[in-house]
Amino acid sequence: MKVTLLAISVVCLACMGCTADPKSAAGFTLPDGDVQRGQDTFAQLQCYACHSVTDIEFDAVETSEEIVKLGGKTTRVRTYGDLVTSIINPSHRFAVGYADEAIKVDGQSKMRLYNNEMTVQQLIDLVAFLQSQYTVEQYQPTPYIPYY
Ligand code: HEC
């Protein structure tokens, strides 16, 4: 009997552990942002110093930084979680398709941190703006010619 109870509590504790990870993104939802305000914020914070966004024109900047493209065709939906993380925790995961030395210094993203100056509303609007710039295209398998 004691052994059964012990077994049950171990199983219960283990299950609670899997659903109660304090670092889980479960339950994370942003309110709707404003795409136009997001674009204005992007310009105001001069994100374009290191980024291009589809074919939107921003002021020209003289920079020696690698220009990382945002928006455009993608096969993977950019969720709120992806974009918020890229903006406030840039070294968590790195943009794909760039040489390490172009986007990292000492293993950290070259992206500037805005956490002490960006408002939450600006973050929400930036995410809405960036999401509106990605077009999700389904992966197209190579057409298969049946062989008889
Ligand atoms: C000093 C240059 C610099 C500035 C300024 C900058 N970024 Fe970045 N950003 C980068 C670099 C380099 C990367 C690629 C490395 C990485 O993923 O962190 C990046 C990555 C990103 C990504 C992820 C792209 C992907 O495909 O995974 C997003 C989204 C992004 N930046 C948004 C912003 C926004 C919004 C701003 C303005 C608030 C901004 N960045 C300002 C340099 C910059």
Coordinates of N, CA and C and ligand atoms in Angstrom, one line a residue:
M1 N 0.8 -1.2 0.0 CA 0.0 0.0 0.0 C 0.9 1.3 0.0
K2 N 1.8 1.3 0.9 CA 2.7 2.4 1.0 C 3.5 2.6 -0.3
V3 N 3.9 1.5 -0.8 CA 4.7 1.6 -2.1 C 3.8 2.1 -3.2
T4 N 2.5 1.7 -3.2 CA 1.6 2.2 -4.3 C 1.5 3.7 -4.1
L5 N 1.2 4.2 -2.9 CA 1.1 5.6 -2.7 C 2.3 6.4 -3.1
L6 N 3.4 5.8 -2.7 CA 4.7 6.5 -3.1 C 4.8 6.6 -4.6
A7 N 4.5 5.5 -5.3 CA 4.6 5.5 -6.7 C 3.7 6.5 -7.3
I8 N 2.4 6.6 -6.8 CA 1.5 7.6 -7.3 C 2.0 9.0 -7.1
S9 N 2.5 9.3 -5.9 CA 3.0 10.7 -5.7 C 4.2 11.0 -6.6
V10 N 5.1 10.0 -6.8 CA 6.2 10.3 -7.7 C 5.7 10.6 -9.1
V11 N 4.7 9.9 -9.6 CA 4.2 10.1 -10.9 C 3.6 11.5 -11.0
C12 N 2.8 11.8 -9.9 CA 2.1 13.1 -9.9 C 3.1 14.3 -9.9
L13 N 4.1 14.1 -9.0 CA 5.1 15.2 -9.0 C 5.8 15.4 -10.3
A14 N 6.1 14.3 -11.0 CA 6.8 14.3 -12.3 C 5.9 15.1 -13.3
C15 N 4.6 14.8 -13.3 CA 3.6 15.4 -14.2 C 3.5 16.9 -14.0
M16 N 3.4 17.2 -12.7 CA 3.3 18.7 -12.3 C 4.6 19.4 -12.9
G17 N 5.7 18.7 -12.7 CA 6.9 19.3 -13.2 C 6.9 19.6 -14.7
C18 N 6.3 18.8 -15.5 CA 6.3 19.0 -16.9 C 5.4 20.2 -17.3
T19 N 4.3 20.4 -16.6 CA 3.4 21.4 -17.0 C 3.7 22.8 -16.3
A20 N 4.5 22.7 -15.3 CA 4.7 23.9 -14.5 C 6.1 24.5 -14.7
D21 N 6.7 24.4 -15.8 CA 8.0 25.0 -16.1 C 7.9 26.5 -16.0
P22 N 8.5 27.2 -15.0 CA 8.3 28.7 -14.9 C 8.8 29.4 -16.2
K23 N 9.6 28.8 -17.0 CA 10.1 29.5 -18.1 C 9.4 29.1 -19.4
S24 N 8.3 28.4 -19.2 CA 7.5 28.0 -20.4 C 6.8 29.2 -21.0
A25 N 6.6 29.2 -22.4 CA 6.0 30.3 -23.0 C 4.5 30.1 -23.0
A26 N 4.0 29.0 -22.4 CA 2.5 28.8 -22.4 C 1.8 29.9 -21.7
G27 N 0.7 30.4 -22.3 CA 0.0 31.4 -21.6 C 0.4 32.8 -22.1
F28 N 1.4 32.9 -23.0 CA 1.9 34.2 -23.5 C 1.1 34.6 -24.7
T29 N 0.4 35.8 -24.5 CA -0.3 36.3 -25.7 C -0.2 37.8 -25.6
L30 N 0.1 38.4 -26.8 CA 0.2 39.9 -26.9 C -1.1 40.5 -27.3
P31 N -1.5 41.7 -26.8 CA -2.6 42.4 -27.4 C -2.3 42.8 -28.9
D32 N -3.3 43.1 -29.7 CA -3.1 43.4 -31.1 C -2.3 44.7 -31.1
G33 N -1.3 44.8 -32.0 CA -0.5 46.0 -32.1 C -1.0 46.7 -33.4
D34 N -0.4 47.9 -33.6 CA -0.8 48.7 -34.8 C 0.4 48.7 -35.8
V35 N 0.1 48.2 -37.0 CA 1.2 48.0 -38.0 C 1.9 49.3 -38.3
Q36 N 1.1 50.3 -38.6 CA 1.7 51.6 -39.0 C 2.5 52.2 -37.9
R37 N 2.0 52.1 -36.7 CA 2.8 52.6 -35.5 C 4.1 51.9 -35.4
G38 N 4.0 50.5 -35.7 CA 5.2 49.7 -35.6 C 6.2 50.1 -36.6
Q39 N 5.8 50.5 -37.8 CA 6.7 50.9 -38.8 C 7.3 52.2 -38.4
D40 N 6.5 53.1 -37.8 CA 7.1 54.4 -37.3 C 8.1 54.2 -36.2
T41 N 7.8 53.2 -35.3 CA 8.7 52.9 -34.2 C 10.0 52.4 -34.8
F42 N 9.9 51.5 -35.8 CA 11.1 50.9 -36.4 C 12.0 52.0 -36.9
A43 N 11.4 53.0 -37.6 CA 12.1 54.2 -38.1 C 12.7 55.0 -36.9
Q44 N 11.9 55.3 -35.9 CA 12.3 56.1 -34.8 C 13.4 55.5 -34.0
L45 N 13.4 54.2 -33.8 CA 14.5 53.6 -33.1 C 15.7 53.2 -34.0
Q46 N 15.5 53.5 -35.2 CA 16.6 53.3 -36.2 C 17.0 51.9 -36.3
C47 N 16.0 51.0 -36.3 CA 16.3 49.6 -36.5 C 16.9 49.4 -37.9
Y48 N 16.6 50.3 -38.8 CA 17.1 50.1 -40.2 C 18.6 50.3 -40.3
A49 N 19.2 50.8 -39.2 CA 20.7 50.9 -39.2 C 21.3 49.5 -39.5
C50 N 20.6 48.4 -39.1 CA 21.2 47.1 -39.4 C 20.2 46.2 -40.1
H51 N 19.0 46.7 -40.4 CA 18.0 45.8 -41.0 C 17.3 46.4 -42.2
S52 N 17.0 45.6 -43.2 CA 16.1 46.0 -44.3 C 14.8 45.2 -44.0
V53 N 13.7 45.8 -44.5 CA 12.4 45.1 -44.3 C 11.7 45.1 -45.7
T54 N 11.6 43.9 -46.2 CA 11.1 43.7 -47.6 C 11.5 44.9 -48.5
D55 N 10.6 45.6 -49.1 CA 11.0 46.7 -50.0 C 10.6 48.1 -49.4
I56 N 10.4 48.2 -48.1 CA 10.1 49.5 -47.5 C 11.4 50.3 -47.4
E57 N 11.2 51.6 -47.8 CA 12.4 52.5 -47.8 C 12.5 53.3 -46.5
F58 N 13.7 53.2 -45.9 CA 13.9 54.0 -44.7 C 15.0 55.0 -45.0
D59 N 15.3 55.9 -44.2 CA 16.4 56.8 -44.4 C 17.7 56.0 -44.7
A60 N 18.6 56.6 -45.5 CA 19.8 55.9 -45.8 C 20.7 56.1 -44.6
V61 N 21.5 55.0 -44.2 CA 22.4 55.2 -43.1 C 23.8 54.7 -43.6
E62 N 24.8 55.3 -43.1 CA 26.1 54.8 -43.5 C 26.5 53.8 -42.4
T63 N 26.7 52.6 -42.8 CA 27.0 51.6 -41.8 C 28.0 50.5 -42.3
S64 N 28.7 50.0 -41.4 CA 29.6 48.9 -41.8 C 29.0 47.6 -41.3
E65 N 27.8 47.7 -40.7 CA 27.2 46.5 -40.1 C 26.6 45.7 -41.3
E66 N 26.5 44.4 -41.0 CA 25.8 43.5 -41.9 C 24.3 43.9 -41.9
I67 N 23.7 43.9 -43.1 CA 22.3 44.2 -43.1 C 21.5 42.9 -43.0
V68 N 20.8 42.7 -41.9 CA 20.0 41.5 -41.7 C 18.6 41.7 -42.3
K69 N 18.1 40.9 -43.2 CA 16.8 41.1 -43.8 C 15.7 40.6 -42.9
L70 N 14.7 41.4 -42.7 CA 13.5 41.0 -42.0 C 12.3 41.0 -43.0
G71 N 11.3 40.2 -42.7 CA 10.2 40.1 -43.6 C 10.5 39.3 -44.8
G72 N 9.5 39.2 -45.8 CA 9.7 38.4 -47.0 C 9.1 37.0 -46.8
K73 N 9.5 36.2 -47.8 CA 8.9 34.8 -47.9 C 9.6 33.9 -46.8
T74 N 8.8 33.1 -46.2 CA 9.3 32.2 -45.2 C 8.5 31.0 -45.2
T75 N 9.0 29.9 -44.8 CA 8.2 28.6 -44.7 C 7.8 28.4 -43.2
R76 N 8.3 29.3 -42.3 CA 8.0 29.1 -40.9 C 7.3 30.3 -40.4
V77 N 6.2 30.2 -39.8 CA 5.5 31.3 -39.2 C 6.3 32.0 -38.1
R78 N 6.4 33.3 -38.1 CA 7.2 34.0 -37.1 C 6.1 34.3 -36.0
T79 N 6.2 33.6 -34.9 CA 5.2 33.8 -33.9 C 5.6 35.1 -33.0
Y80 N 4.6 35.5 -32.2 CA 4.9 36.6 -31.2 C 6.2 36.2 -30.5
G81 N 6.2 34.9 -30.0 CA 7.3 34.5 -29.2 C 8.6 34.6 -29.9
D82 N 8.7 34.2 -31.2 CA 9.9 34.3 -32.0 C 10.4 35.8 -32.0
L83 N 9.4 36.7 -32.4 CA 9.8 38.1 -32.6 C 10.2 38.8 -31.3
V84 N 9.3 38.6 -30.3 CA 9.6 39.3 -29.0 C 11.0 38.8 -28.5
T85 N 11.3 37.5 -28.6 CA 12.5 37.0 -28.2 C 13.7 37.6 -29.0
S86 N 13.5 37.6 -30.3 CA 14.6 38.2 -31.2 C 14.9 39.6 -30.8
I87 N 13.9 40.4 -30.3 CA 14.1 41.8 -30.0 C 14.6 42.0 -28.6
I88 N 14.1 41.3 -27.6 CA 14.5 41.6 -26.3 C 15.6 40.6 -25.7
N89 N 15.8 39.6 -26.5 CA 16.8 38.6 -26.0 C 17.6 38.1 -27.2
P90 N 18.3 39.0 -28.0 CA 18.8 38.6 -29.3 C 19.7 37.5 -29.4
S91 N 20.5 37.2 -28.3 CA 21.5 36.2 -28.3 C 20.9 34.8 -28.0
H92 N 19.6 34.7 -27.8 CA 19.0 33.4 -27.5 C 19.0 32.5 -28.8
R93 N 18.7 33.1 -29.9 CA 18.7 32.3 -31.2 C 19.1 33.3 -32.3
F94 N 19.9 32.8 -33.2 CA 20.5 33.8 -34.2 C 19.8 33.6 -35.6
A95 N 19.7 34.8 -36.3 CA 19.2 34.7 -37.6 C 20.0 33.7 -38.5
V96 N 19.3 33.0 -39.3 CA 19.9 32.0 -40.1 C 20.4 32.6 -41.5
G97 N 21.5 32.1 -42.0 CA 22.0 32.4 -43.3 C 23.1 33.5 -43.3
Y98 N 23.6 33.8 -42.1 CA 24.7 34.8 -42.0 C 25.9 34.2 -41.4
A99 N 27.1 34.7 -41.8 CA 28.3 34.2 -41.2 C 28.4 34.7 -39.8
D100 N 28.9 33.8 -38.9 CA 29.0 34.1 -37.5 C 29.6 35.5 -37.2
E101 N 30.7 35.7 -37.9 CA 31.5 37.0 -37.6 C 30.7 38.2 -38.0
A102 N 29.7 38.0 -38.9 CA 28.9 39.2 -39.4 C 27.9 39.6 -38.4
I103 N 27.4 38.6 -37.6 CA 26.3 38.9 -36.7 C 26.6 38.7 -35.2
K104 N 27.8 38.2 -34.9 CA 28.1 38.0 -33.5 C 29.4 38.6 -33.1
V105 N 29.6 38.9 -31.9 CA 30.9 39.3 -31.3 C 31.0 38.5 -30.0
D106 N 32.0 37.7 -29.8 CA 32.2 36.9 -28.6 C 31.0 36.0 -28.3
G107 N 30.4 35.5 -29.4 CA 29.2 34.6 -29.2 C 27.9 35.3 -28.9
Q108 N 28.0 36.6 -28.8 CA 26.7 37.4 -28.6 C 26.3 38.1 -29.8
S109 N 24.9 38.3 -29.9 CA 24.4 39.0 -31.1 C 24.9 40.5 -31.1
K110 N 25.2 41.0 -32.3 CA 25.6 42.3 -32.5 C 24.4 43.3 -32.3
M111 N 23.3 42.7 -32.3 CA 22.1 43.6 -32.2 C 22.1 44.4 -30.9
R112 N 21.7 45.7 -31.1 CA 21.7 46.6 -29.9 C 20.6 46.2 -29.0
L113 N 20.8 46.4 -27.7 CA 19.7 46.1 -26.7 C 18.9 47.4 -26.5
Y114 N 17.6 47.2 -26.6 CA 16.7 48.4 -26.4 C 15.9 48.3 -25.1
N115 N 16.2 47.2 -24.3 CA 15.3 46.9 -23.2 C 15.1 48.0 -22.2
N116 N 16.1 48.9 -22.1 CA 15.9 50.0 -21.1 C 15.3 51.3 -21.7
E117 N 15.0 51.2 -23.0 CA 14.4 52.4 -23.6 C 13.1 52.2 -24.3
M118 N 12.9 51.0 -24.8 CA 11.7 50.7 -25.6 C 10.5 50.5 -24.6
T119 N 9.3 51.1 -25.0 CA 8.1 50.9 -24.2 C 7.5 49.5 -24.6
V120 N 6.7 49.0 -23.7 CA 6.0 47.7 -24.1 C 5.1 48.0 -25.3
Q121 N 4.5 49.1 -25.4 CA 3.6 49.4 -26.5 C 4.4 49.4 -27.8
Q122 N 5.6 50.0 -27.7 CA 6.5 50.0 -28.9 C 6.8 48.6 -29.4
L123 N 7.1 47.7 -28.4 CA 7.4 46.3 -28.7 C 6.2 45.6 -29.3
I124 N 5.0 45.8 -28.8 CA 3.8 45.2 -29.3 C 3.6 45.7 -30.8
D125 N 3.8 47.0 -31.0 CA 3.6 47.5 -32.4 C 4.7 47.0 -33.4
L126 N 5.9 46.9 -32.9 CA 7.0 46.4 -33.7 C 6.7 45.0 -34.2
V127 N 6.2 44.2 -33.2 CA 5.9 42.8 -33.5 C 4.8 42.7 -34.6
A128 N 3.7 43.6 -34.4 CA 2.6 43.6 -35.4 C 3.2 44.0 -36.8
F129 N 4.0 45.0 -36.8 CA 4.6 45.5 -38.1 C 5.4 44.4 -38.7
L130 N 6.3 43.8 -38.0 CA 7.2 42.7 -38.5 C 6.4 41.5 -39.0
Q131 N 5.4 41.1 -38.2 CA 4.6 40.0 -38.6 C 3.9 40.2 -40.0
S132 N 3.5 41.5 -40.2 CA 2.7 41.8 -41.4 C 3.7 41.8 -42.6
Q133 N 5.0 41.7 -42.3 CA 5.9 41.7 -43.5 C 6.4 40.3 -43.9
Y134 N 6.0 39.3 -43.1 CA 6.4 37.9 -43.5 C 5.2 37.3 -44.3
T135 N 5.6 36.6 -45.4 CA 4.6 35.9 -46.1 C 4.9 34.4 -46.0
V136 N 4.0 33.7 -45.4 CA 4.3 32.2 -45.2 C 3.9 31.5 -46.5
E137 N 4.9 30.8 -47.0 CA 4.7 30.0 -48.2 C 4.9 28.5 -47.8
Q138 N 3.9 27.7 -48.2 CA 4.1 26.3 -47.9 C 5.2 25.7 -48.6
Y139 N 5.9 24.8 -48.0 CA 7.0 24.1 -48.6 C 6.5 23.4 -49.9
Q140 N 7.1 23.6 -51.0 CA 6.6 23.0 -52.3 C 7.5 21.8 -52.6
P141 N 7.0 20.6 -52.5 CA 7.8 19.4 -52.8 C 8.0 19.4 -54.3
T142 N 9.1 18.8 -54.7 CA 9.4 18.7 -56.2 C 8.3 17.8 -56.8
P143 N 7.7 18.3 -57.9 CA 6.6 17.5 -58.6 C 7.2 16.1 -58.9
Y144 N 6.4 15.1 -58.6 CA 6.8 13.8 -58.8 C 6.1 13.2 -60.0
I145 N 6.9 12.7 -61.0 CA 6.4 12.1 -62.2 C 6.2 10.6 -62.0
P146 N 5.0 10.2 -62.0 CA 4.8 8.7 -61.7 C 5.5 7.9 -62.8
Y147 N 6.0 6.8 -62.3 CA 6.8 5.9 -63.2 C 5.9 4.6 -63.4
Y148 N 5.6 4.3 -64.6 CA 4.8 3.2 -64.9 C 5.6 2.0 -65.4
Ligands
HEC1 C1 23.5 47.4 -34.4 C2 22.7 46.6 -35.3 C3 21.3 46.3 -35.0 C4 20.2 47.1 -34.7 C5 20.3 48.6 -34.5 C6 19.0 46.3 -34.6 N1 19.3 45.0 -34.9 FE1 18.0 43.4 -35.0 N2 19.5 42.2 -35.5 C7 20.9 42.5 -35.6 C8 21.7 41.4 -35.9 C9 23.2 41.4 -36.2 C10 20.8 40.3 -36.0 C11 21.1 38.8 -36.3 C12 21.6 38.1 -35.1 C13 20.5 37.7 -34.2 O1 19.6 37.0 -34.6 O2 20.4 38.3 -33.1 C14 19.4 40.8 -35.7 C15 18.3 40.1 -35.6 C16 17.0 40.6 -35.5 C17 15.8 39.8 -35.6 C18 15.7 38.3 -35.9 C19 15.8 38.0 -37.4 C20 15.7 36.6 -37.8 O3 15.6 36.3 -39.0 O4 15.9 35.7 -36.9 C21 14.7 40.7 -35.5 C22 13.3 40.3 -35.5 C23 15.3 42.0 -35.2 N3 16.7 41.9 -35.3 C24 14.6 43.1 -35.0 C25 15.1 44.4 -34.7 C26 14.4 45.5 -34.3 C27 12.8 45.6 -34.2 C28 15.3 46.6 -34.1 C29 15.0 48.0 -33.6 C30 14.2 48.1 -32.4 C31 16.6 46.0 -34.4 N4 16.5 44.7 -34.7 C32 17.8 46.8 -34.3 C33 21.4 43.8 -35.5 C34 20.7 44.9 -35.2

